[in-house]
Amino acid sequence: MEEQIDSHKEVIDRMTDLSMLRLFETYLEGCPQLVLQLYTFLELGQANFSQYAAILVSCCAISWSTVAYQVALRKSLPDKNLLNGFCPKFTYLFYKLFTLLSWKLSIVLLLFLDVKIALFLLLFLWFLGILWAFKKQTQFCASISMEFLYRVVVGFILIFTFFNIKGQNTKCPMFCYYIVRVLATVGILVVFWVSPVSIFNSDYFMSISITIALTLVLGIIFLIVYYGTFHPNRNEETKPDEIDGKITQRDCRMKYFLME
């Protein structure tokens, strides 16, 4: 029975690691690609149905990878309640989808305004994300070099969305993160409105501005609904019994995949 429990836990941990790596791959490839697609679309000023569909599918795939990782992560942590049910998953999905789309459109507008400023902002946010990962002192990898790479990737993801890197309570950091996101988005829109230069087809600017503001508001609403209603709160009262015998190592799950 003990061997069966250990084997089952190892499988869950490996699936969580694979889900995390898929999340990394999706953000590293999907986010730059989606920004490029949006930039090209606004620059040309025209698009067909297939281009709209490609942008929507890409954004949904990025958002769903975050949902899949949250589901897998909670399965691997014995002190976490599972993320089950249709409503919690899709509320979380829409929260990620709308906030991601709003921020990517804001980045594209900033790229039209000044490429250097946009790149500086993204690099600065990347640097802050890396500092946050170092501050949290993550321990997912077996070597220092791999842990450093993990924190660099986490910093990149934090450019686009909030990422709970240790499965801990992050209410205050998340609140600060989205306050900064809202201020940055409003600042970009204000700068673009007062800019005297018509950078791209002005017929799109009004609709793009409304889309950015609307998706941001919807994303925040879904965020509040998820954490206020559907979030599987951590069970502080009930602690799992310790299993006699072999102790399963839990503090460094990523090394079993990355180092083999």
PDB file of C-alpha atoms in Angstrom:
ATOM      1  CA  MET A   1       0.000   0.000   0.000  1.00  0.00           C
ATOM      2  CA  GLU A   2       2.860   2.363   0.845  1.00  0.00           C
ATOM      3  CA  GLU A   3       4.506   1.706  -2.519  1.00  0.00           C
ATOM      4  CA  GLN A   4       1.205   2.326  -4.315  1.00  0.00           C
ATOM      5  CA  ILE A   5       0.771   5.657  -2.504  1.00  0.00           C
ATOM      6  CA  ASP A   6       4.330   6.705  -3.320  1.00  0.00           C
ATOM      7  CA  SER A   7       3.916   5.712  -6.973  1.00  0.00           C
ATOM      8  CA  HIS A   8       0.632   7.591  -7.230  1.00  0.00           C
ATOM      9  CA  LYS A   9       2.189  10.715  -5.672  1.00  0.00           C
ATOM     10  CA  GLU A  10       5.169  10.493  -8.018  1.00  0.00           C
ATOM     11  CA  VAL A  11       2.899  10.305 -11.069  1.00  0.00           C
ATOM     12  CA  ILE A  12       0.926  13.356  -9.907  1.00  0.00           C
ATOM     13  CA  ASP A  13       4.143  15.283  -9.290  1.00  0.00           C
ATOM     14  CA  ARG A  14       5.483  14.403 -12.724  1.00  0.00           C
ATOM     15  CA  MET A  15       2.232  15.475 -14.374  1.00  0.00           C
ATOM     16  CA  THR A  16       2.427  18.767 -12.497  1.00  0.00           C
ATOM     17  CA  ASP A  17       5.979  19.293 -13.699  1.00  0.00           C
ATOM     18  CA  LEU A  18       4.939  18.575 -17.283  1.00  0.00           C
ATOM     19  CA  SER A  19       2.023  20.978 -16.930  1.00  0.00           C
ATOM     20  CA  MET A  20       4.394  23.669 -15.684  1.00  0.00           C
ATOM     21  CA  LEU A  21       6.757  23.106 -18.610  1.00  0.00           C
ATOM     22  CA  ARG A  22       3.833  23.326 -21.046  1.00  0.00           C
ATOM     23  CA  LEU A  23       2.837  26.570 -19.343  1.00  0.00           C
ATOM     24  CA  PHE A  24       6.361  27.922 -19.828  1.00  0.00           C
ATOM     25  CA  GLU A  25       6.417  26.862 -23.476  1.00  0.00           C
ATOM     26  CA  THR A  26       3.028  28.418 -24.148  1.00  0.00           C
ATOM     27  CA  TYR A  27       3.962  31.782 -22.658  1.00  0.00           C
ATOM     28  CA  LEU A  28       7.453  31.918 -24.154  1.00  0.00           C
ATOM     29  CA  GLU A  29       6.151  31.162 -27.645  1.00  0.00           C
ATOM     30  CA  GLY A  30       2.545  32.326 -27.552  1.00  0.00           C
ATOM     31  CA  CYS A  31       2.841  35.769 -25.943  1.00  0.00           C
ATOM     32  CA  PRO A  32       5.445  37.250 -28.345  1.00  0.00           C
ATOM     33  CA  GLN A  33       3.609  35.670 -31.275  1.00  0.00           C
ATOM     34  CA  LEU A  34       0.268  37.127 -30.187  1.00  0.00           C
ATOM     35  CA  VAL A  35       1.772  40.607 -29.737  1.00  0.00           C
ATOM     36  CA  LEU A  36       3.258  40.355 -33.242  1.00  0.00           C
ATOM     37  CA  GLN A  37      -0.099  39.260 -34.671  1.00  0.00           C
ATOM     38  CA  LEU A  38      -1.897  42.177 -33.050  1.00  0.00           C
ATOM     39  CA  TYR A  39       0.786  44.621 -34.188  1.00  0.00           C
ATOM     40  CA  THR A  40       0.540  43.385 -37.781  1.00  0.00           C
ATOM     41  CA  PHE A  41      -3.240  43.525 -37.694  1.00  0.00           C
ATOM     42  CA  LEU A  42      -3.306  47.150 -36.501  1.00  0.00           C
ATOM     43  CA  GLU A  43      -0.528  48.201 -38.848  1.00  0.00           C
ATOM     44  CA  LEU A  44      -2.285  46.836 -41.922  1.00  0.00           C
ATOM     45  CA  GLY A  45      -5.669  48.064 -40.724  1.00  0.00           C
ATOM     46  CA  GLN A  46      -7.515  45.079 -42.111  1.00  0.00           C
ATOM     47  CA  ALA A  47      -7.994  41.420 -41.270  1.00  0.00           C
ATOM     48  CA  ASN A  48     -10.136  38.502 -42.326  1.00  0.00           C
ATOM     49  CA  PHE A  49     -12.057  36.007 -40.241  1.00  0.00           C
ATOM     50  CA  SER A  50      -9.178  33.520 -40.067  1.00  0.00           C
ATOM     51  CA  GLN A  51      -6.867  36.167 -38.566  1.00  0.00           C
ATOM     52  CA  TYR A  52      -9.427  37.089 -35.933  1.00  0.00           C
ATOM     53  CA  ALA A  53      -9.884  33.399 -35.148  1.00  0.00           C
ATOM     54  CA  ALA A  54      -6.111  32.821 -34.899  1.00  0.00           C
ATOM     55  CA  ILE A  55      -5.716  35.674 -32.423  1.00  0.00           C
ATOM     56  CA  LEU A  56      -8.629  34.460 -30.307  1.00  0.00           C
ATOM     57  CA  VAL A  57      -7.442  30.835 -30.315  1.00  0.00           C
ATOM     58  CA  SER A  58      -3.918  31.893 -29.398  1.00  0.00           C
ATOM     59  CA  CYS A  59      -5.129  33.991 -26.472  1.00  0.00           C
ATOM     60  CA  CYS A  60      -7.438  31.201 -25.269  1.00  0.00           C
ATOM     61  CA  ALA A  61      -4.609  28.636 -25.476  1.00  0.00           C
ATOM     62  CA  ILE A  62      -2.335  30.808 -23.346  1.00  0.00           C
ATOM     63  CA  SER A  63      -5.080  31.347 -20.775  1.00  0.00           C
ATOM     64  CA  TRP A  64      -6.074  27.678 -20.675  1.00  0.00           C
ATOM     65  CA  SER A  65      -2.472  26.601 -20.035  1.00  0.00           C
ATOM     66  CA  THR A  66      -2.625  28.630 -16.815  1.00  0.00           C
ATOM     67  CA  VAL A  67      -5.880  26.951 -15.799  1.00  0.00           C
ATOM     68  CA  ALA A  68      -4.451  23.494 -16.521  1.00  0.00           C
ATOM     69  CA  TYR A  69      -1.392  24.245 -14.408  1.00  0.00           C
ATOM     70  CA  GLN A  70      -3.492  25.459 -11.479  1.00  0.00           C
ATOM     71  CA  VAL A  71      -5.547  22.256 -11.598  1.00  0.00           C
ATOM     72  CA  ALA A  72      -2.420  20.080 -11.693  1.00  0.00           C
ATOM     73  CA  LEU A  73      -0.629  22.093  -8.992  1.00  0.00           C
ATOM     74  CA  ARG A  74      -3.503  21.712  -6.538  1.00  0.00           C
ATOM     75  CA  LYS A  75      -3.556  17.962  -7.115  1.00  0.00           C
ATOM     76  CA  SER A  76       0.121  17.748  -6.165  1.00  0.00           C
ATOM     77  CA  LEU A  77      -0.217  19.727  -2.921  1.00  0.00           C
ATOM     78  CA  PRO A  78      -1.940  17.741  -0.150  1.00  0.00           C
ATOM     79  CA  ASP A  79      -2.886  20.870   1.820  1.00  0.00           C
ATOM     80  CA  LYS A  80      -4.779  22.404  -1.124  1.00  0.00           C
ATOM     81  CA  ASN A  81      -8.381  21.836  -2.132  1.00  0.00           C
ATOM     82  CA  LEU A  82      -8.864  20.684  -5.713  1.00  0.00           C
ATOM     83  CA  LEU A  83     -10.004  23.063  -8.437  1.00  0.00           C
ATOM     84  CA  ASN A  84     -13.066  21.157  -9.606  1.00  0.00           C
ATOM     85  CA  GLY A  85     -16.217  22.109 -11.441  1.00  0.00           C
ATOM     86  CA  PHE A  86     -17.166  23.985 -14.597  1.00  0.00           C
ATOM     87  CA  CYS A  87     -17.770  27.419 -13.074  1.00  0.00           C
ATOM     88  CA  PRO A  88     -14.458  27.824 -11.167  1.00  0.00           C
ATOM     89  CA  LYS A  89     -12.366  26.744 -14.148  1.00  0.00           C
ATOM     90  CA  PHE A  90     -14.107  28.933 -16.690  1.00  0.00           C
ATOM     91  CA  THR A  91     -14.264  31.920 -14.355  1.00  0.00           C
ATOM     92  CA  TYR A  92     -10.512  31.605 -13.889  1.00  0.00           C
ATOM     93  CA  LEU A  93     -10.104  31.171 -17.658  1.00  0.00           C
ATOM     94  CA  PHE A  94     -12.045  34.338 -18.463  1.00  0.00           C
ATOM     95  CA  TYR A  95     -10.135  36.274 -15.814  1.00  0.00           C
ATOM     96  CA  LYS A  96      -6.849  35.304 -17.492  1.00  0.00           C
ATOM     97  CA  LEU A  97      -8.205  35.721 -21.009  1.00  0.00           C
ATOM     98  CA  PHE A  98      -9.522  39.259 -20.568  1.00  0.00           C
ATOM     99  CA  THR A  99      -6.581  40.591 -18.540  1.00  0.00           C
ATOM    100  CA  LEU A 100      -4.109  39.080 -21.020  1.00  0.00           C
ATOM    101  CA  LEU A 101      -5.900  40.515 -24.049  1.00  0.00           C
ATOM    102  CA  SER A 102      -6.155  43.971 -22.470  1.00  0.00           C
ATOM    103  CA  TRP A 103      -2.480  44.066 -21.571  1.00  0.00           C
ATOM    104  CA  LYS A 104      -1.277  42.767 -24.948  1.00  0.00           C
ATOM    105  CA  LEU A 105      -3.318  45.391 -26.785  1.00  0.00           C
ATOM    106  CA  SER A 106      -1.825  48.042 -24.481  1.00  0.00           C
ATOM    107  CA  ILE A 107       1.686  46.802 -25.290  1.00  0.00           C
ATOM    108  CA  VAL A 108       0.918  46.953 -29.007  1.00  0.00           C
ATOM    109  CA  LEU A 109      -0.277  50.552 -28.696  1.00  0.00           C
ATOM    110  CA  LEU A 110       2.933  51.423 -26.873  1.00  0.00           C
ATOM    111  CA  LEU A 111       4.948  49.751 -29.644  1.00  0.00           C
ATOM    112  CA  PHE A 112       3.251  52.021 -32.181  1.00  0.00           C
ATOM    113  CA  LEU A 113       4.012  55.035 -30.023  1.00  0.00           C
ATOM    114  CA  ASP A 114       7.699  54.255 -29.410  1.00  0.00           C
ATOM    115  CA  VAL A 115       9.399  50.883 -29.788  1.00  0.00           C
ATOM    116  CA  LYS A 116      12.257  51.807 -27.461  1.00  0.00           C
ATOM    117  CA  ILE A 117       9.926  52.855 -24.652  1.00  0.00           C
ATOM    118  CA  ALA A 118       7.879  49.687 -25.076  1.00  0.00           C
ATOM    119  CA  LEU A 119      10.973  47.453 -24.962  1.00  0.00           C
ATOM    120  CA  PHE A 120      12.305  49.337 -21.947  1.00  0.00           C
ATOM    121  CA  LEU A 121       9.002  48.855 -20.109  1.00  0.00           C
ATOM    122  CA  LEU A 122       8.930  45.133 -20.908  1.00  0.00           C
ATOM    123  CA  LEU A 123      12.547  44.644 -19.832  1.00  0.00           C
ATOM    124  CA  PHE A 124      11.919  46.599 -16.641  1.00  0.00           C
ATOM    125  CA  LEU A 125       8.872  44.467 -15.816  1.00  0.00           C
ATOM    126  CA  TRP A 126      10.901  41.339 -16.604  1.00  0.00           C
ATOM    127  CA  PHE A 127      13.603  42.490 -14.208  1.00  0.00           C
ATOM    128  CA  LEU A 128      11.038  43.123 -11.465  1.00  0.00           C
ATOM    129  CA  GLY A 129       9.553  39.682 -12.048  1.00  0.00           C
ATOM    130  CA  ILE A 130      12.960  38.039 -11.693  1.00  0.00           C
ATOM    131  CA  LEU A 131      13.565  39.966  -8.474  1.00  0.00           C
ATOM    132  CA  TRP A 132      10.204  38.745  -7.162  1.00  0.00           C
ATOM    133  CA  ALA A 133      11.117  35.137  -7.978  1.00  0.00           C
ATOM    134  CA  PHE A 134      14.446  35.522  -6.146  1.00  0.00           C
ATOM    135  CA  LYS A 135      12.677  37.144  -3.200  1.00  0.00           C
ATOM    136  CA  LYS A 136      10.343  34.140  -2.921  1.00  0.00           C
ATOM    137  CA  GLN A 137      13.409  31.832  -2.890  1.00  0.00           C
ATOM    138  CA  THR A 138      11.911  29.147  -5.100  1.00  0.00           C
ATOM    139  CA  GLN A 139      13.365  25.634  -4.815  1.00  0.00           C
ATOM    140  CA  PHE A 140      12.026  23.702  -7.788  1.00  0.00           C
ATOM    141  CA  CYS A 141      15.299  22.626  -9.389  1.00  0.00           C
ATOM    142  CA  ALA A 142      18.250  20.516  -8.307  1.00  0.00           C
ATOM    143  CA  SER A 143      21.020  22.916  -9.370  1.00  0.00           C
ATOM    144  CA  ILE A 144      21.604  26.637  -8.989  1.00  0.00           C
ATOM    145  CA  SER A 145      21.859  27.178 -12.744  1.00  0.00           C
ATOM    146  CA  MET A 146      18.519  25.469 -13.447  1.00  0.00           C
ATOM    147  CA  GLU A 147      16.866  27.367 -10.582  1.00  0.00           C
ATOM    148  CA  PHE A 148      18.160  30.628 -12.045  1.00  0.00           C
ATOM    149  CA  LEU A 149      16.697  29.682 -15.437  1.00  0.00           C
ATOM    150  CA  TYR A 150      13.388  28.836 -13.757  1.00  0.00           C
ATOM    151  CA  ARG A 151      13.259  32.262 -12.099  1.00  0.00           C
ATOM    152  CA  VAL A 152      14.089  34.027 -15.361  1.00  0.00           C
ATOM    153  CA  VAL A 153      11.191  32.255 -17.090  1.00  0.00           C
ATOM    154  CA  VAL A 154       8.860  33.080 -14.187  1.00  0.00           C
ATOM    155  CA  GLY A 155       9.893  36.728 -14.517  1.00  0.00           C
ATOM    156  CA  PHE A 156       8.946  36.624 -18.196  1.00  0.00           C
ATOM    157  CA  ILE A 157       5.494  35.206 -17.397  1.00  0.00           C
ATOM    158  CA  LEU A 158       4.963  37.923 -14.791  1.00  0.00           C
ATOM    159  CA  ILE A 159       5.229  40.498 -17.576  1.00  0.00           C
ATOM    160  CA  PHE A 160       1.876  39.300 -18.890  1.00  0.00           C
ATOM    161  CA  THR A 161       0.020  37.795 -15.935  1.00  0.00           C
ATOM    162  CA  PHE A 162       0.286  37.124 -12.229  1.00  0.00           C
ATOM    163  CA  PHE A 163       1.829  33.740 -11.506  1.00  0.00           C
ATOM    164  CA  ASN A 164       1.730  32.040  -8.104  1.00  0.00           C
ATOM    165  CA  ILE A 165       5.193  30.486  -8.118  1.00  0.00           C
ATOM    166  CA  LYS A 166       5.028  28.630  -4.793  1.00  0.00           C
ATOM    167  CA  GLY A 167       1.363  27.805  -4.291  1.00  0.00           C
ATOM    168  CA  GLN A 168       1.142  30.201  -1.337  1.00  0.00           C
ATOM    169  CA  ASN A 169      -1.299  32.920  -0.317  1.00  0.00           C
ATOM    170  CA  THR A 170      -0.577  35.900  -2.578  1.00  0.00           C
ATOM    171  CA  LYS A 171      -3.575  38.163  -2.006  1.00  0.00           C
ATOM    172  CA  CYS A 172      -1.523  41.285  -1.264  1.00  0.00           C
ATOM    173  CA  PRO A 173       1.066  40.804  -4.078  1.00  0.00           C
ATOM    174  CA  MET A 174      -1.731  40.090  -6.570  1.00  0.00           C
ATOM    175  CA  PHE A 175      -3.604  43.215  -5.479  1.00  0.00           C
ATOM    176  CA  CYS A 176      -0.474  45.335  -5.970  1.00  0.00           C
ATOM    177  CA  TYR A 177       0.247  43.631  -9.298  1.00  0.00           C
ATOM    178  CA  TYR A 178      -3.122  44.485 -10.803  1.00  0.00           C
ATOM    179  CA  ILE A 179      -3.140  47.991  -9.371  1.00  0.00           C
ATOM    180  CA  VAL A 180       0.103  48.590 -11.276  1.00  0.00           C
ATOM    181  CA  ARG A 181      -1.423  46.909 -14.342  1.00  0.00           C
ATOM    182  CA  VAL A 182      -4.468  49.196 -14.260  1.00  0.00           C
ATOM    183  CA  LEU A 183      -2.318  52.322 -13.818  1.00  0.00           C
ATOM    184  CA  ALA A 184       0.002  51.288 -16.649  1.00  0.00           C
ATOM    185  CA  THR A 185      -2.919  50.579 -18.979  1.00  0.00           C
ATOM    186  CA  VAL A 186      -4.600  53.895 -18.191  1.00  0.00           C
ATOM    187  CA  GLY A 187      -1.282  55.700 -18.650  1.00  0.00           C
ATOM    188  CA  ILE A 188      -0.732  54.146 -22.079  1.00  0.00           C
ATOM    189  CA  LEU A 189      -4.249  55.084 -23.198  1.00  0.00           C
ATOM    190  CA  VAL A 190      -3.872  58.661 -21.967  1.00  0.00           C
ATOM    191  CA  VAL A 191      -0.525  59.084 -23.733  1.00  0.00           C
ATOM    192  CA  PHE A 192      -1.987  57.695 -26.922  1.00  0.00           C
ATOM    193  CA  TRP A 193      -5.026  59.971 -26.758  1.00  0.00           C
ATOM    194  CA  VAL A 194      -2.928  63.123 -26.332  1.00  0.00           C
ATOM    195  CA  SER A 195      -0.418  62.066 -28.994  1.00  0.00           C
ATOM    196  CA  PRO A 196      -0.774  64.453 -31.958  1.00  0.00           C
ATOM    197  CA  VAL A 197       0.622  61.916 -34.426  1.00  0.00           C
ATOM    198  CA  SER A 198      -1.700  59.489 -36.180  1.00  0.00           C
ATOM    199  CA  ILE A 199       0.339  56.322 -35.942  1.00  0.00           C
ATOM    200  CA  PHE A 200      -2.079  53.891 -37.524  1.00  0.00           C
ATOM    201  CA  ASN A 201      -5.556  53.848 -38.973  1.00  0.00           C
ATOM    202  CA  SER A 202      -7.519  56.169 -36.679  1.00  0.00           C
ATOM    203  CA  ASP A 203     -10.744  54.270 -37.395  1.00  0.00           C
ATOM    204  CA  TYR A 204      -9.423  51.461 -35.210  1.00  0.00           C
ATOM    205  CA  PHE A 205      -8.206  53.527 -32.297  1.00  0.00           C
ATOM    206  CA  MET A 206     -11.596  54.195 -30.727  1.00  0.00           C
ATOM    207  CA  SER A 207     -12.588  50.524 -30.904  1.00  0.00           C
ATOM    208  CA  ILE A 208      -9.166  49.399 -29.628  1.00  0.00           C
ATOM    209  CA  SER A 209      -9.375  51.812 -26.681  1.00  0.00           C
ATOM    210  CA  ILE A 210     -12.847  50.579 -25.780  1.00  0.00           C
ATOM    211  CA  THR A 211     -11.695  46.958 -26.113  1.00  0.00           C
ATOM    212  CA  ILE A 212      -8.704  47.539 -23.822  1.00  0.00           C
ATOM    213  CA  ALA A 213     -10.806  49.243 -21.151  1.00  0.00           C
ATOM    214  CA  LEU A 214     -13.686  46.772 -21.407  1.00  0.00           C
ATOM    215  CA  THR A 215     -11.537  43.632 -21.302  1.00  0.00           C
ATOM    216  CA  LEU A 216      -9.570  45.000 -18.364  1.00  0.00           C
ATOM    217  CA  VAL A 217     -12.760  45.712 -16.410  1.00  0.00           C
ATOM    218  CA  LEU A 218     -14.199  42.300 -17.289  1.00  0.00           C
ATOM    219  CA  GLY A 219     -10.949  40.614 -16.296  1.00  0.00           C
ATOM    220  CA  ILE A 220     -10.930  42.320 -12.904  1.00  0.00           C
ATOM    221  CA  ILE A 221     -14.592  41.402 -12.402  1.00  0.00           C
ATOM    222  CA  PHE A 222     -13.931  37.729 -13.159  1.00  0.00           C
ATOM    223  CA  LEU A 223     -10.890  37.901 -10.868  1.00  0.00           C
ATOM    224  CA  ILE A 224     -13.024  39.202  -7.991  1.00  0.00           C
ATOM    225  CA  VAL A 225     -15.766  36.636  -8.681  1.00  0.00           C
ATOM    226  CA  TYR A 226     -13.287  33.768  -8.779  1.00  0.00           C
ATOM    227  CA  TYR A 227     -11.466  34.642  -5.563  1.00  0.00           C
ATOM    228  CA  GLY A 228     -14.623  35.760  -3.834  1.00  0.00           C
ATOM    229  CA  THR A 229     -16.867  32.842  -4.803  1.00  0.00           C
ATOM    230  CA  PHE A 230     -15.188  29.926  -6.569  1.00  0.00           C
ATOM    231  CA  HIS A 231     -11.657  29.848  -5.197  1.00  0.00           C
ATOM    232  CA  PRO A 232     -10.962  26.535  -3.395  1.00  0.00           C
ATOM    233  CA  ASN A 233      -9.666  28.034  -0.178  1.00  0.00           C
ATOM    234  CA  ARG A 234      -6.778  26.405   1.566  1.00  0.00           C
ATOM    235  CA  ASN A 235      -7.833  23.967   4.258  1.00  0.00           C
ATOM    236  CA  GLU A 236      -6.029  25.210   7.339  1.00  0.00           C
ATOM    237  CA  GLU A 237      -7.842  23.046   9.844  1.00  0.00           C
ATOM    238  CA  THR A 238      -7.412  19.598   8.386  1.00  0.00           C
ATOM    239  CA  LYS A 239      -3.856  18.385   7.925  1.00  0.00           C
ATOM    240  CA  PRO A 240      -3.037  15.095   6.209  1.00  0.00           C
ATOM    241  CA  ASP A 241      -1.729  12.312   8.399  1.00  0.00           C
ATOM    242  CA  GLU A 242       1.915  11.480   7.982  1.00  0.00           C
ATOM    243  CA  ILE A 243       2.617   8.113   6.388  1.00  0.00           C
ATOM    244  CA  ASP A 244       5.030   5.928   8.280  1.00  0.00           C
ATOM    245  CA  GLY A 245       8.070   4.733   6.438  1.00  0.00           C
ATOM    246  CA  LYS A 246       9.471   6.336   3.311  1.00  0.00           C
ATOM    247  CA  ILE A 247       8.916  10.084   3.094  1.00  0.00           C
ATOM    248  CA  THR A 248       8.123  11.434  -0.339  1.00  0.00           C
ATOM    249  CA  GLN A 249      10.305  14.392  -1.256  1.00  0.00           C
ATOM    250  CA  ARG A 250       8.128  17.420  -2.049  1.00  0.00           C
ATOM    251  CA  ASP A 251      10.401  20.447  -1.958  1.00  0.00           C
ATOM    252  CA  CYS A 252      12.099  19.915  -5.300  1.00  0.00           C
ATOM    253  CA  ARG A 253       9.728  18.195  -7.712  1.00  0.00           C
ATOM    254  CA  MET A 254      11.050  19.832 -10.868  1.00  0.00           C
ATOM    255  CA  LYS A 255      14.463  18.167 -10.621  1.00  0.00           C
ATOM    256  CA  TYR A 256      13.028  14.729 -11.378  1.00  0.00           C
ATOM    257  CA  PHE A 257      12.102  15.934 -14.848  1.00  0.00           C
ATOM    258  CA  LEU A 258      14.694  18.580 -15.625  1.00  0.00           C
ATOM    259  CA  MET A 259      17.701  16.547 -14.592  1.00  0.00           C
ATOM    260  CA  GLU A 260      16.819  13.265 -16.302  1.00  0.00           C
TER     261      GLU A 260
END
